[in-house]
Amino acid sequence: MSGNNLDDFQQQVSQLLIRHRSVLDILSKTQETTARVNRALTKSITECGCVEVSANKQTYDPTASVEENREHLGTHFHGELCEHCHEVLTAEMGKALFYLTSLCNLTDIKLSDVMKTEQTRLQTLGVFNLS
């Protein structure tokens, strides 16, 4: 999504948010929608079964390069979301994005600036961005 599309989305969110305009409402809705994303994916695993998680200890060799280690590290996530689970998860992610964008509006932060800043940080720090 380009900066212009993000700006358009942010403007649309600004126009549509009516009921939950308080910062407390927005914070709690952001947390709630994130939990709903987690729940939707969990249900895909435990109720539908279209995807599964098979986790074990990740083996990381501190003497090897990041690229060499990447070959041996897994996601623990297997399968492909069925159409229904994909649709539900996409909708829940959309709601989470809506409230995150609402928080951007409240704090006068452009969502496109957040994306650009994060992209720059990722490019600068590379694989060390989350350490």
XYZ file of N, CA and C in Angstrom:
393
model
N 0.853 -1.170 0.000
C 0.000 0.000 0.000
C 0.899 1.232 0.000
N 0.730 2.114 -0.948
C 1.571 3.302 -1.036
C 1.180 4.307 0.040
N 2.075 5.290 0.244
C 1.821 6.330 1.230
C 0.494 7.033 0.980
N 0.178 7.294 -0.280
C -1.069 7.970 -0.607
C -2.270 7.116 -0.213
N -2.210 5.805 -0.480
C -3.298 4.910 -0.091
C -3.433 4.840 1.428
N -2.303 4.829 2.132
C -2.347 4.835 3.598
C -2.965 6.132 4.113
N -2.599 7.241 3.477
C -3.173 8.528 3.872
C -4.683 8.548 3.622
N -5.105 7.986 2.496
C -6.540 7.902 2.192
C -7.259 7.033 3.221
N -6.647 5.894 3.552
C -7.232 5.004 4.561
C -7.335 5.727 5.904
N -6.282 6.447 6.279
C -6.285 7.154 7.557
C -7.376 8.226 7.570
N -7.557 8.912 6.480
C -8.611 9.923 6.397
C -9.987 9.274 6.508
N -10.175 8.146 5.866
C -11.450 7.435 5.926
C -11.747 6.980 7.357
N -10.748 6.447 8.044
C -10.915 6.024 9.440
C -11.317 7.216 10.292
N -10.679 8.342 10.055
C -10.986 9.559 10.814
C -12.454 9.951 10.660
N -12.989 9.787 9.489
C -14.374 10.152 9.216
C -15.361 9.143 9.797
N -14.944 7.883 9.938
C -15.865 6.832 10.364
C -15.891 6.584 11.864
N -14.831 6.938 12.564
C -14.785 6.664 14.000
C -15.697 7.642 14.729
N -16.776 7.111 15.284
C -17.752 7.954 15.975
C -17.903 7.529 17.429
N -18.164 6.266 17.673
C -18.467 5.787 19.022
C -17.275 5.755 19.954
N -16.142 5.328 19.483
C -14.982 5.096 20.350
C -13.917 6.166 20.113
N -14.224 7.404 20.461
C -13.291 8.499 20.193
C -12.353 8.772 21.359
N -12.671 8.310 22.539
C -11.812 8.510 23.698
C -10.528 7.698 23.530
N -9.415 8.250 23.997
C -8.156 7.517 23.932
C -8.273 6.185 24.671
N -9.020 6.162 25.765
C -9.196 4.914 26.511
C -9.981 3.897 25.694
N -11.008 4.359 25.008
C -11.777 3.465 24.131
C -10.897 2.924 23.006
N -10.112 3.802 22.401
C -9.267 3.380 21.284
C -8.208 2.385 21.761
N -7.590 2.651 22.911
C -6.591 1.717 23.441
C -7.205 0.354 23.736
N -8.381 0.354 24.355
C -8.998 -0.932 24.691
C -9.482 -1.656 23.432
N -9.967 -0.927 22.436
C -10.387 -1.559 21.181
C -9.181 -2.090 20.408
N -8.050 -1.390 20.479
C -6.834 -1.879 19.836
C -6.423 -3.209 20.452
N -6.462 -3.268 21.773
C -6.107 -4.514 22.466
C -7.119 -5.614 22.151
N -8.389 -5.277 22.146
C -9.437 -6.259 21.861
C -9.295 -6.832 20.447
N -9.063 -5.961 19.473
C -8.973 -6.453 18.096
C -7.719 -7.291 17.879
N -6.645 -6.963 18.578
C -5.441 -7.796 18.496
C -5.720 -9.184 19.076
N -6.454 -9.213 20.188
C -6.834 -10.502 20.780
C -7.722 -11.295 19.819
N -8.577 -10.608 19.071
C -9.456 -11.288 18.116
C -8.658 -11.859 16.939
N -7.576 -11.191 16.541
C -6.681 -11.741 15.518
C -6.081 -13.040 16.043
N -5.579 -12.993 17.276
C -5.010 -14.192 17.887
C -6.043 -15.306 17.965
N -7.259 -14.967 18.361
C -8.318 -15.971 18.497
C -8.696 -16.571 17.146
N -8.760 -15.750 16.110
C -9.114 -16.247 14.781
C -8.078 -17.257 14.283
N -6.814 -16.946 14.496
C -5.784 -17.888 14.062
C -5.802 -19.148 14.922
N -6.024 -18.987 16.207
C -6.126 -20.143 17.102
C -7.268 -21.061 16.673
N -8.412 -20.487 16.313
C -9.556 -21.293 15.872
C -9.248 -22.010 14.545
N -8.445 -21.383 13.698
C -8.046 -22.046 12.453
C -7.264 -23.316 12.757
N -6.526 -23.270 13.856
C -5.711 -24.420 14.250
C -6.551 -25.444 15.007
N -7.278 -24.982 16.025
C -7.927 -25.914 16.950
C -9.324 -26.356 16.540
N -10.041 -25.545 15.797
C -11.405 -25.923 15.406
C -11.488 -26.374 13.958
N -10.936 -25.579 13.055
C -10.989 -25.947 11.634
C -9.934 -26.994 11.308
N -8.726 -26.737 11.736
C -7.638 -27.665 11.459
C -6.971 -27.471 10.108
N -7.293 -26.379 9.420
C -6.683 -26.165 8.103
C -5.193 -25.854 8.212
N -4.776 -25.361 9.368
C -3.357 -25.128 9.632
C -3.011 -25.749 10.975
N -1.729 -25.948 11.209
C -1.330 -26.526 12.490
C -0.017 -25.917 12.949
N 0.233 -26.083 14.233
C 1.478 -25.634 14.836
C 2.182 -26.863 15.376
N 3.416 -26.996 15.001
C 4.252 -28.088 15.500
C 5.545 -27.435 15.967
N 5.632 -27.212 17.276
C 6.755 -26.444 17.812
C 7.755 -27.320 18.536
N 8.985 -26.933 18.394
C 10.069 -27.558 19.138
C 11.139 -26.497 19.355
N 12.139 -26.831 20.121
C 13.195 -25.879 20.416
C 13.928 -25.499 19.126
N 14.123 -24.203 18.953
C 14.874 -23.722 17.805
C 16.363 -23.882 18.110
N 17.073 -24.467 17.184
C 18.516 -24.600 17.367
C 19.203 -23.471 16.626
N 19.959 -22.708 17.360
C 20.653 -21.557 16.806
C 22.125 -21.680 17.144
N 22.947 -21.669 16.116
C 24.386 -21.812 16.298
C 25.019 -20.419 16.336
N 25.494 -19.987 17.498
C 26.056 -18.635 17.607
C 27.334 -18.437 16.791
N 27.963 -19.526 16.356
C 29.183 -19.397 15.556
C 28.877 -19.309 14.056
N 27.633 -19.626 13.688
C 27.245 -19.584 12.272
C 26.713 -18.202 11.916
N 26.665 -17.911 10.627
C 26.126 -16.632 10.159
C 24.599 -16.636 10.299
N 24.040 -15.462 10.211
C 22.585 -15.336 10.279
C 21.936 -16.108 9.138
N 22.497 -16.007 7.962
C 21.951 -16.719 6.802
C 22.014 -18.225 6.999
N 23.110 -18.721 7.556
C 23.227 -20.152 7.803
C 22.209 -20.610 8.844
N 22.002 -19.809 9.862
C 21.021 -20.154 10.894
C 19.597 -20.094 10.357
N 19.348 -19.150 9.475
C 18.001 -18.986 8.923
C 17.510 -20.266 8.258
N 18.423 -21.009 7.636
C 18.066 -22.263 6.969
C 17.526 -23.304 7.952
N 17.900 -23.193 9.222
C 17.535 -24.209 10.206
C 16.411 -23.765 11.154
N 16.028 -22.514 11.078
C 14.980 -22.010 11.968
C 13.634 -22.083 11.265
N 12.646 -22.604 11.953
C 11.331 -22.768 11.347
C 10.301 -21.819 11.948
N 9.138 -21.782 11.327
C 8.044 -20.946 11.818
C 7.125 -21.700 12.769
N 7.216 -23.008 12.770
C 6.322 -23.892 13.526
C 4.903 -23.883 12.963
N 4.666 -23.157 11.911
C 3.344 -22.996 11.305
C 3.315 -23.802 10.022
N 2.301 -24.686 9.891
C 2.232 -25.570 8.735
C 0.824 -25.550 8.143
N 0.778 -25.614 6.843
C -0.502 -25.673 6.153
C -0.865 -24.353 5.509
N -2.070 -24.325 4.983
C -2.581 -23.131 4.308
C -3.990 -22.865 4.822
N -4.268 -21.613 5.143
C -5.603 -21.261 5.623
C -6.659 -21.606 4.576
N -7.745 -22.196 5.024
C -8.873 -22.436 4.116
C -9.514 -21.078 3.800
N -10.390 -21.069 2.836
C -11.022 -19.815 2.409
C -11.747 -19.121 3.566
N -12.497 -19.899 4.359
C -13.248 -19.308 5.476
C -12.303 -18.700 6.518
N -11.297 -19.442 6.936
C -10.363 -18.945 7.957
C -9.579 -17.742 7.441
N -9.212 -17.780 6.170
C -8.516 -16.651 5.546
C -9.392 -15.402 5.610
N -10.659 -15.564 5.286
C -11.607 -14.447 5.290
C -11.774 -13.879 6.705
N -11.947 -14.753 7.686
C -12.130 -14.316 9.069
C -10.877 -13.612 9.586
N -9.719 -14.196 9.352
C -8.470 -13.607 9.832
C -8.202 -12.264 9.160
N -8.473 -12.168 7.880
C -8.307 -10.908 7.159
C -9.219 -9.825 7.739
N -10.464 -10.185 8.028
C -11.403 -9.222 8.607
C -10.937 -8.753 9.983
N -10.458 -9.680 10.795
C -9.982 -9.309 12.139
C -8.733 -8.438 12.056
N -7.846 -8.731 11.123
C -6.664 -7.891 10.928
C -7.067 -6.493 10.471
N -8.094 -6.422 9.636
C -8.590 -5.129 9.179
C -9.120 -4.285 10.328
N -9.865 -4.914 11.243
C -10.376 -4.183 12.408
C -9.227 -3.713 13.294
N -8.216 -4.558 13.460
C -7.053 -4.175 14.261
C -6.340 -2.980 13.615
N -6.216 -3.017 12.297
C -5.594 -1.912 11.579
C -6.423 -0.640 11.714
N -7.746 -0.779 11.712
C -8.643 0.370 11.875
C -8.366 1.082 13.202
N -8.276 0.328 14.287
C -8.068 0.955 15.591
C -6.637 1.445 15.775
N -5.667 0.780 15.180
C -4.306 1.301 15.208
C -4.256 2.642 14.471
N -4.950 2.702 13.350
C -5.025 3.954 12.592
C -5.769 5.021 13.374
N -6.787 4.633 14.123
C -7.502 5.586 14.981
C -6.562 6.180 16.014
N -5.684 5.344 16.552
C -4.694 5.820 17.518
C -3.725 6.792 16.841
N -3.361 6.504 15.607
C -2.535 7.442 14.841
C -3.258 8.780 14.691
N -4.531 8.736 14.360
C -5.301 9.972 14.190
C -5.344 10.773 15.485
N -5.587 10.100 16.576
C -5.702 10.764 17.873
C -4.390 11.448 18.273
N -3.283 10.813 17.953
C -1.971 11.333 18.343
C -1.325 12.185 17.254
N -2.056 12.421 16.172
C -1.582 13.234 15.050
C -0.307 12.654 14.431
N -0.324 11.347 14.249
C 0.780 10.639 13.595
C 0.253 10.051 12.302
N 0.971 10.272 11.219
C 0.555 9.716 9.938
C 0.971 8.245 9.865
N 0.025 7.397 9.535
C 0.292 5.975 9.389
C 1.386 5.734 8.348
N 1.366 6.503 7.283
C 2.395 6.350 6.246
C 3.775 6.699 6.798
N 3.853 7.669 7.731
C 5.135 8.003 8.357
C 5.609 6.860 9.247
N 4.680 6.222 9.945
C 5.030 5.071 10.777
C 5.629 3.978 9.901
N 4.976 3.703 8.772
C 5.456 2.665 7.858
C 6.831 3.034 7.287
N 6.997 4.277 6.875
C 8.281 4.712 6.306
C 9.386 4.628 7.347
N 9.111 5.084 8.555
C 10.110 5.045 9.622
C 10.501 3.613 9.937
N 9.523 2.738 10.025
C 9.808 1.334 10.321
C 10.584 0.692 9.180
N 10.217 1.010 7.966
C 10.930 0.453 6.806
C 12.386 0.913 6.814
N 12.631 2.179 7.114
C 13.994 2.705 7.193
C 14.767 2.011 8.300
N 14.131 1.824 9.448
C 14.760 1.148 10.576
C 15.122 -0.287 10.199
N 14.226 -0.974 9.518
C 14.491 -2.347 9.085
C 15.645 -2.406 8.093
N 15.674 -1.450 7.187
C 16.754 -1.422 6.194
C 18.093 -1.123 6.864
N 18.070 -0.264 7.861
C 19.301 0.118 8.547
C 19.811 -0.996 9.451
N 18.919 -1.555 10.242
C 19.340 -2.562 11.227
C 19.351 -3.979 10.666
N 18.600 -4.220 9.601
C 18.545 -5.549 9.002
C 18.102 -6.600 10.005
N 18.838 -7.684 10.073
C 18.439 -8.806 10.938
C 18.577 -8.478 12.417
N 19.209 -7.373 12.743
C 19.398 -7.012 14.157
C 18.279 -6.107 14.664
N 17.216 -5.907 13.881
C 16.157 -4.969 14.237
C 15.366 -5.362 15.476
N 15.306 -6.625 15.819
C 14.501 -7.053 16.959
C 15.345 -7.562 18.127
N 16.664 -7.378 18.055
C 17.480 -7.900 19.144
C 17.487 -6.969 20.339
